[in-house]
CSV table of C-alpha atoms and ligand atoms in Angstrom, one decimal:
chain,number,residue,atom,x,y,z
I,1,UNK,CA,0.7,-33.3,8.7
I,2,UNK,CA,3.3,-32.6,11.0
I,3,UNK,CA,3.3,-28.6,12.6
I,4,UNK,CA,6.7,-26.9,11.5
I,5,UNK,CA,8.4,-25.4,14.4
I,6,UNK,CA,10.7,-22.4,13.8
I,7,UNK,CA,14.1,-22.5,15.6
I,8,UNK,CA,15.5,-19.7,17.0
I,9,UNK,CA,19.1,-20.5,15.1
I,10,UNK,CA,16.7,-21.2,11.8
I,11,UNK,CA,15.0,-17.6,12.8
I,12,UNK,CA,17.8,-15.5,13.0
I,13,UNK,CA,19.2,-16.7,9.3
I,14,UNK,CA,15.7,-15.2,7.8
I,15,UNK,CA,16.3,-12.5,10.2
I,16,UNK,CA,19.8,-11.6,8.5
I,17,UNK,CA,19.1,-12.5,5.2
I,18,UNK,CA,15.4,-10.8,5.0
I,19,UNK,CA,17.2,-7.2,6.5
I,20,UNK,CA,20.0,-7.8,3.7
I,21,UNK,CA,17.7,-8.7,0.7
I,22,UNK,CA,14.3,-6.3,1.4
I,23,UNK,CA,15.2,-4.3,4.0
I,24,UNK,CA,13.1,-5.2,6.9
I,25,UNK,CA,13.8,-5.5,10.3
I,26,UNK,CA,12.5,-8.3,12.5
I,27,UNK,CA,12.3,-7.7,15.8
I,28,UNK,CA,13.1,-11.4,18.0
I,29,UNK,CA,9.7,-11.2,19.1
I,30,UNK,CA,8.7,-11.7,15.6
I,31,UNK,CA,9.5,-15.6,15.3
I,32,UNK,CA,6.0,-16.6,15.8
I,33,UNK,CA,4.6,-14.1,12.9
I,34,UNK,CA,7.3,-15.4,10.7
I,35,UNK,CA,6.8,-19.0,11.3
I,36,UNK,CA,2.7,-18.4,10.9
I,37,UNK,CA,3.5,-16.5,7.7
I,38,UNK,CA,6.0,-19.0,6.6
I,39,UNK,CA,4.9,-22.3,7.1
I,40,UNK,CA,2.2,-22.7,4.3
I,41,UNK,CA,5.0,-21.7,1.7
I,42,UNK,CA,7.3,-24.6,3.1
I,43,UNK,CA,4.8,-26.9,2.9
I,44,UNK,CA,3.5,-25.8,-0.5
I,45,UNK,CA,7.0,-26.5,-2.0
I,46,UNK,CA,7.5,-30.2,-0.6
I,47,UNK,CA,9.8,-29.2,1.9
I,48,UNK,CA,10.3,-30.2,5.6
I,49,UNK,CA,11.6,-28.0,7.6
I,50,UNK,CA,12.8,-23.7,7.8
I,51,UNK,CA,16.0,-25.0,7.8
I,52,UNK,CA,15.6,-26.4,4.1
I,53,UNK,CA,13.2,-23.6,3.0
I,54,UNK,CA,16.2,-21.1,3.9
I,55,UNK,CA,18.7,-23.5,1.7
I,56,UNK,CA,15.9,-23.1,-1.2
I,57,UNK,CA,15.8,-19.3,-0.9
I,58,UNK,CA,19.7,-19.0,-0.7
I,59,UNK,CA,20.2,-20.9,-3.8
I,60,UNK,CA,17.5,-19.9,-6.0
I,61,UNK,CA,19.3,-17.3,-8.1
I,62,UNK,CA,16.5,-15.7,-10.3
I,63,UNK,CA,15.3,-14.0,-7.2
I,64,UNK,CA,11.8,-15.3,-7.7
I,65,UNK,CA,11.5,-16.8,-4.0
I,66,UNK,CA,12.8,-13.5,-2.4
I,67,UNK,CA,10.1,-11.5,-3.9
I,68,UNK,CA,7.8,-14.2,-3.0
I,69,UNK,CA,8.8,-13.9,1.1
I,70,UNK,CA,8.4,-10.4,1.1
I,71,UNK,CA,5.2,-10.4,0.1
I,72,UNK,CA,4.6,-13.0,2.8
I,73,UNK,CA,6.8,-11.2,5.3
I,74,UNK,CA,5.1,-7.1,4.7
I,75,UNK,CA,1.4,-6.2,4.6
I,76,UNK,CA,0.2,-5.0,1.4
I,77,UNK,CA,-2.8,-2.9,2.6
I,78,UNK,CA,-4.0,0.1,0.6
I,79,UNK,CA,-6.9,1.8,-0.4
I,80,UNK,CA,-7.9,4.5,-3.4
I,81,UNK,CA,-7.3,7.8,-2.5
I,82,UNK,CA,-5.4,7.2,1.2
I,83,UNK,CA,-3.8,10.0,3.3
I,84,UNK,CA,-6.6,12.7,2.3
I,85,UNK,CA,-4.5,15.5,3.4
I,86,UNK,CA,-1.9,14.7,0.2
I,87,UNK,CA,-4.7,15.0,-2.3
I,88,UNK,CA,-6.3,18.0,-0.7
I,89,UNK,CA,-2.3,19.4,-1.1
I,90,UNK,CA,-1.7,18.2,-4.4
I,91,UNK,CA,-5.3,19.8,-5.7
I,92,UNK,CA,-4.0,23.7,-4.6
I,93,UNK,CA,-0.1,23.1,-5.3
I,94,UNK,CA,-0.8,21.2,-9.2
I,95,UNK,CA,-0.7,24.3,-10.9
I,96,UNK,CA,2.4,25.4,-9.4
I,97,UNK,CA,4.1,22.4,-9.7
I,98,UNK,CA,3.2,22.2,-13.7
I,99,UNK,CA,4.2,25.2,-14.0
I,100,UNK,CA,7.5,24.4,-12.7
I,101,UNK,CA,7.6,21.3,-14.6
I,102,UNK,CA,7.2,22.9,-17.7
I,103,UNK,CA,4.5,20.6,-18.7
I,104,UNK,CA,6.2,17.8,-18.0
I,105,UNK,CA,5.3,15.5,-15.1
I,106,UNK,CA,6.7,12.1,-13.9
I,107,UNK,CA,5.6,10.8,-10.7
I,108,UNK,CA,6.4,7.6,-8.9
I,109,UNK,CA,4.7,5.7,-7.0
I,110,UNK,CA,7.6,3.5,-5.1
I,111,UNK,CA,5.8,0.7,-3.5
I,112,UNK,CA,2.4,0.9,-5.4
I,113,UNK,CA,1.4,-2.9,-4.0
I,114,UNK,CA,-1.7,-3.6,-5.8
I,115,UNK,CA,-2.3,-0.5,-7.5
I,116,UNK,CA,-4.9,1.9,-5.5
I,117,UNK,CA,-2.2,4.2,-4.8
I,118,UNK,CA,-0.9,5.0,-9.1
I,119,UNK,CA,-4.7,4.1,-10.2
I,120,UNK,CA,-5.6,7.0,-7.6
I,121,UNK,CA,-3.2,9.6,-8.8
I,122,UNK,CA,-4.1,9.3,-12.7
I,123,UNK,CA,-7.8,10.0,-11.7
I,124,UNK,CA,-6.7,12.6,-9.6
I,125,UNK,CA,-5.2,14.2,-12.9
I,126,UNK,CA,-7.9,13.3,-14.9
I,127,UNK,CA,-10.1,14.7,-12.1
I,128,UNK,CA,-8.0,18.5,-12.3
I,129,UNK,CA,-6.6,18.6,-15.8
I,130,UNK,CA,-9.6,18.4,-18.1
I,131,UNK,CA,-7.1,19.0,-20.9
I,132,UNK,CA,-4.7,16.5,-19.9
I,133,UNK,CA,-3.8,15.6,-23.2
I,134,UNK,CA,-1.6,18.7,-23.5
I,135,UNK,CA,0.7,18.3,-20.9
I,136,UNK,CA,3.6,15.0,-20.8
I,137,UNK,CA,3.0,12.5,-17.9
I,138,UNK,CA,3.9,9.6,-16.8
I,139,UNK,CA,3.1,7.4,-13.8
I,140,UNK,CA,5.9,4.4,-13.2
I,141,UNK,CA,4.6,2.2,-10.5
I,142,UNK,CA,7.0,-0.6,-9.0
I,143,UNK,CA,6.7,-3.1,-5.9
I,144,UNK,CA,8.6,-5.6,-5.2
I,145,UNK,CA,6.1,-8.2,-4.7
I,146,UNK,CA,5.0,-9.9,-8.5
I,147,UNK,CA,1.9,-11.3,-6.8
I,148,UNK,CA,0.6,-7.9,-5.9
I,149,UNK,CA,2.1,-6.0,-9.0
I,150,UNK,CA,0.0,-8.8,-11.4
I,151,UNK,CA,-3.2,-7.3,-9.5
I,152,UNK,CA,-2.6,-3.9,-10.3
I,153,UNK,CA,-1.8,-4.3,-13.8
I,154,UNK,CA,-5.3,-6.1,-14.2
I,155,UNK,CA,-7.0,-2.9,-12.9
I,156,UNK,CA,-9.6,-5.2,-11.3
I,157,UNK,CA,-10.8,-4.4,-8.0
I,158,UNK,CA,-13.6,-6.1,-5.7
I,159,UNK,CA,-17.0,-4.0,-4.7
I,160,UNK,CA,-14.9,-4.1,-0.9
I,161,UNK,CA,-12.4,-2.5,-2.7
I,162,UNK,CA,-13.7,0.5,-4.3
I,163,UNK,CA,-16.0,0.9,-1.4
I,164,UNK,CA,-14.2,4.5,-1.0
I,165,UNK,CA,-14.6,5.9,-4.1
I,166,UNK,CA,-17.6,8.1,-5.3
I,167,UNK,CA,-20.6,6.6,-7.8
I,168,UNK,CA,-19.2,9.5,-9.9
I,169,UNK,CA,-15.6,8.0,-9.9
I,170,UNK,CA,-16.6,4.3,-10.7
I,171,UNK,CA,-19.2,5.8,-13.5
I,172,UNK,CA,-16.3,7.5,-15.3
I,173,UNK,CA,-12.8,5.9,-14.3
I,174,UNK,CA,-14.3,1.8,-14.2
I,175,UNK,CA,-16.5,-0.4,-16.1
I,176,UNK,CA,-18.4,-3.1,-13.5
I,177,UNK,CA,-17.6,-6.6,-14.5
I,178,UNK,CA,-19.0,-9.6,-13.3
I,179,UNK,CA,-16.5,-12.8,-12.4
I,180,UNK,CA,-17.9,-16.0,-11.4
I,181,UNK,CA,-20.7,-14.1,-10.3
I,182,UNK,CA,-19.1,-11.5,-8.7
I,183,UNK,CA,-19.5,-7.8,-8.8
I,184,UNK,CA,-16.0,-6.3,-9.8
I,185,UNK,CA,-14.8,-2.8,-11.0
I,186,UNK,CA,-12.2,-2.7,-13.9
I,187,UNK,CA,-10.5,0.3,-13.9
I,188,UNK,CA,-10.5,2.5,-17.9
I,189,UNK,CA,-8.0,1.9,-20.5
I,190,UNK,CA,-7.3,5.6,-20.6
I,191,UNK,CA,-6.1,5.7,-17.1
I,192,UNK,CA,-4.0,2.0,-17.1
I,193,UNK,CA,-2.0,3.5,-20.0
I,194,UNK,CA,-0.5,6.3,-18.7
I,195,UNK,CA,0.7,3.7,-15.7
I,196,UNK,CA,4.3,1.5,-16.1
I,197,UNK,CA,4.3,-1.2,-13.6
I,198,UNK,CA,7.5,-2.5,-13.1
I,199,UNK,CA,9.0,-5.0,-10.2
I,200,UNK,CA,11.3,-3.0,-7.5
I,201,UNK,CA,12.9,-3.5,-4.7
I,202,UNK,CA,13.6,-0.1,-2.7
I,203,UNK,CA,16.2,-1.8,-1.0
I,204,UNK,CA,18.5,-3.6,-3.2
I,205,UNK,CA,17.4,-2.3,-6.6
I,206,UNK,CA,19.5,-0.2,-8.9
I,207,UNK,CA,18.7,3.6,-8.7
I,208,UNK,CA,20.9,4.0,-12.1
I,209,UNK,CA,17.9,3.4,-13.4
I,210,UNK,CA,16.1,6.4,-13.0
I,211,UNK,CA,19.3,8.6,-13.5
I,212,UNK,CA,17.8,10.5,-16.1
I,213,UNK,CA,14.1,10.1,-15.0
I,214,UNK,CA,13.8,13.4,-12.9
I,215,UNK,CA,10.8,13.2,-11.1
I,216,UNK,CA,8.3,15.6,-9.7
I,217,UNK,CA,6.6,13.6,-7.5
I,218,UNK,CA,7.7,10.5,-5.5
I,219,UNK,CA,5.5,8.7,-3.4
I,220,UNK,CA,6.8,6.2,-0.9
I,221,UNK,CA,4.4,5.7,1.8
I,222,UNK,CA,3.3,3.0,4.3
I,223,UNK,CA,6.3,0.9,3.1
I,224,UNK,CA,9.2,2.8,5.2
I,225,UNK,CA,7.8,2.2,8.3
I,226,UNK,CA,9.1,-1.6,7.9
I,227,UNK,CA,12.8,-0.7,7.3
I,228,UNK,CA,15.4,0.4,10.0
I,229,UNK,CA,16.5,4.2,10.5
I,230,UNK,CA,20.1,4.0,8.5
I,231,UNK,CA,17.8,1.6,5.9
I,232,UNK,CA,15.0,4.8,5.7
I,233,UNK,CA,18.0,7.3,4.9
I,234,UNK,CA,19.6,5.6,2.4
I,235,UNK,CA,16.6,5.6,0.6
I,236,UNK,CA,15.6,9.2,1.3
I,237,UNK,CA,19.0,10.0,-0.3
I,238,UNK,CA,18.7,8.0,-3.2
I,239,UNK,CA,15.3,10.1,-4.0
I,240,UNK,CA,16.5,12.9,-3.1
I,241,UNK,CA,19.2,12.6,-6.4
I,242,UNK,CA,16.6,11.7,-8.2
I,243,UNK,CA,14.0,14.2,-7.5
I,244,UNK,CA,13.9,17.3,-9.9
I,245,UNK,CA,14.8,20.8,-8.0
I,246,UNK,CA,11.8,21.3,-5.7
I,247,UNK,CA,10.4,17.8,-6.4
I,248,UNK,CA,8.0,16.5,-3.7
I,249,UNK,CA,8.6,13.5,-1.6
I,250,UNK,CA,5.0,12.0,-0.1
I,251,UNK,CA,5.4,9.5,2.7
I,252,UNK,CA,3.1,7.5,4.9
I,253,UNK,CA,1.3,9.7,7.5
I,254,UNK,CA,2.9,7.7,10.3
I,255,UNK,CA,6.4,8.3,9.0
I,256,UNK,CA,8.7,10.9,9.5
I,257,UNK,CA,12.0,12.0,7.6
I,258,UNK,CA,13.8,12.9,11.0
I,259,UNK,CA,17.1,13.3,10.2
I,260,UNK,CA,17.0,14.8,6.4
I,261,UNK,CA,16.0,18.2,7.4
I,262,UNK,CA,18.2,20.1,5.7
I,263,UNK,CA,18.0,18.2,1.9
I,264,UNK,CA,14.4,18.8,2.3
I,265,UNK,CA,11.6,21.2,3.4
I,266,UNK,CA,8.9,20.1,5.3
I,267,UNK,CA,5.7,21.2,3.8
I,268,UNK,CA,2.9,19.7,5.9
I,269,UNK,CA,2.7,16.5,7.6
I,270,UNK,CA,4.3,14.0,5.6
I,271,UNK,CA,4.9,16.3,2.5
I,272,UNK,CA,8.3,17.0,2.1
I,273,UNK,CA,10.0,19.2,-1.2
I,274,UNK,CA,13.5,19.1,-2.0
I,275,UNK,CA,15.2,22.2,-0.9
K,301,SAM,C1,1.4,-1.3,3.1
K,301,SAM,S1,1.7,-1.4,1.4
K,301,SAM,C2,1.7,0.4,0.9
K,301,SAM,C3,1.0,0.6,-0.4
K,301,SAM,C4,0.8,2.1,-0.8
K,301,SAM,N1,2.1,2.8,-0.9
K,301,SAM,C5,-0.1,2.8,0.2
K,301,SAM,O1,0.4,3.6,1.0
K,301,SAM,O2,-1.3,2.5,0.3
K,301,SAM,C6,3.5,-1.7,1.4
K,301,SAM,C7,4.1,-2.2,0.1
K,301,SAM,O3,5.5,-2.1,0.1
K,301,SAM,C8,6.0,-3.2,-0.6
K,301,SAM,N2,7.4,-3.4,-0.2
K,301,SAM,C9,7.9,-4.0,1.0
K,301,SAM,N3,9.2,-4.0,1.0
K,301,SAM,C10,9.6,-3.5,-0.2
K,301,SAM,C11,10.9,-3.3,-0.8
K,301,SAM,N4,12.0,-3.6,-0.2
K,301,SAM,N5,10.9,-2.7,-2.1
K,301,SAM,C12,9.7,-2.3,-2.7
K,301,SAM,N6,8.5,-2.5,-2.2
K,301,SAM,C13,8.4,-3.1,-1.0
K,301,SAM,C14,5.1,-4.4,-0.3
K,301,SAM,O4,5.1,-5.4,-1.2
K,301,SAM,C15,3.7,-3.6,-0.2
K,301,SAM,O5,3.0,-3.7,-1.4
C-alpha cells in the first residue's frame, strides 16, 4: 500500500482545526508525529489521502471523529495513585476539608483517561473514611476520548497496570479475573458506583453544566501541559467559578498556574485552593 505523505498546507488545517476543537497546540515540527499518528486512521476508513481525512472530520457532525483524533493526537498515560505528594496532602488536609464541606464532597477528576486517576481517589476515601457511608460523595470523571473513557468504566486493568498498587489494595478494592488467559484485576462494585464517567472536552465543552455542582476538589493534571497559555487560563477560570469557597485545584506536577496568583493560593507544588 501506498505511504501517505502529510503536506505542509494539509498540516496546518489539522493544526487550526485541532487548536480550535481540543485545545492543543502543534508546534510545525510536529508534522511527522501527526502524520505517524494519523495515517493508520486514514487508512482504516478507506480514505486516500490527509487531505480527504480532514474533509471527513470537518463534515462529520456528531463529533464522533474529533474525539477519536484526540485520542490519537494526546497521550493517555496514567498510573494509580500518581503525584504522591497530592495524596500524602489530601491524607492530613481530608478532615479539614469535610469539615468545611459539611459532609458533602464532590470531586472531579477532569481528564480521568482510563480511569487510575477517579479509581485512585475512591480508594483513597475508602482507605481514610472507614465510615464513608455517612458522609455524601461523589466522584464525576470525564475525558474526552470514548476509547479511553469505555476502559475506565470496565474497571479492568492488566497485572502491568496495577503493578503500583499494594497486595493489600488489590485484596480489598479488585477481584483478579482471567481473560483469554490473562491475569487481570477488576476493580469492586462498591468503588465503580460512587464514580460518573461522562465524555468532556475541557476545551469546547459547556461549563453550564456544572453551575450548580460546587466542587471541593478538581483535578486536572497531566492534560494542561498540551494546551497553550491563554488556552490553560481559560480553563483555570472556568474552575475557578466552579470551585466551592476554598475548593482545591490539583494539577500535574510539571504544570504551573503562573498567571492566576491572585484567584488562588498556592499550597504546595501543584496544589492550589481558591482564595
Ligand atoms: C496524560 S493523560 C492524564 C490522565 C490523568 N489525569 C493523570 O494525570 O494520570 C491526559 C488525558 O487528557 C485527555 N484530554 C486531552 N485533551 C482533552 C480535552 N480537550 N478535554 C478533555 N480531556 C482531554 C486525554 O484523552 C488523556 O486521557
Amino acid at each position: 500500500m501506498q505511504r501517505l505523505v502529510l503536506r505542509r498546507k494539509e498540516f496546518s488545517l489539522f493544526q487550526a482545526f485541532i487548536y480550535k476543537n481540543i485545545g492543543i497546540s502543534l508546534g510545525d515540527h510536529k508534522i511527522y508525529l501527526v502524520q505517524a499518528r494519523l495515517a493508520k486512521r486514514v487508512k482504516q476508513l478507506g480514505l486516500e489521502s490527509f487531505g480527504e481525512y480532514y474533509d471527513f472530520l470537518v463534515a462529520d457532525r456528531k463529533g464522533g471523529e474529533l474525539e477519536y483524533l484526540s485520542s490519537l493526537i494526546s497521550t493517555n498515560v496514567t498510573s494509580f495513585f500518581r503525584e504522591h505528594k497530592q495524596w500524602e496532602f489530601l491524607k492530613s488536609h481530608l478532615a479539614s476539608i469535610l469539615e468545611r464541606s459539611g459532609g458533602r464532597l464532590r470531586i472531579w477528576s477532569a481528564a480521568c483517561s482510563s480511569g487510575e486517576e477517579p479509581y485512585s481517589i475512591a480508594m483513597f476515601l475508602a482507605e481514610h473514611l472507614p465510615n464513608m457511608t455517612q458522609y455524601d460523595i461523589k466522584i464525576l470523571a470525564t475525558d474526552v476520548s470514548p476509547k479511553v473513557l469505555k476502559i475506565a468504566m470496565s474497571g479492568m486493568y492488566s497485572q502491568k497496570a496495577c503493578m503500583s498498587l499494594s497486595d493489600e489494595y488489590l485484596r480489598k478494592y479488585f477481584s483478579p479475573v482471567l481473560v483469554e488467559n490473562e491475569a487481570y484485576y477488576q476493580i469492586s462494585d462498591m468503588l465503580k458506583k460512587q464514580i460518573i464517567f461522562r465524555e468532556f472536552n475541557l476545551v469546547t465543552g459547556d461549563y453550564d453544566l456544572f453551575a450548580q455542582k460546587a466542587f471541593d476538589i478538581i483535578f486536572c493534571r497531566n492534560v494542561m501541559i498540551y494546551f497553550d497559555r491563554p488556552t490553560q487560563n481559560k480553563l483555570v477560570d472556568r474552575f475557578h467559578a466552579i470551585l466551592a469557597k476554598e475548593g482545591h485545584l490539583f494539577i500535574g506536577s510539571s504544570e504551573a498556574l503562573t498567571d492566576m496568583k491572585k484567584e488562588f493560593k498556592s499550597k504546595s507544588a501543584s496544589i492550589y485552593q481558591k482564595a
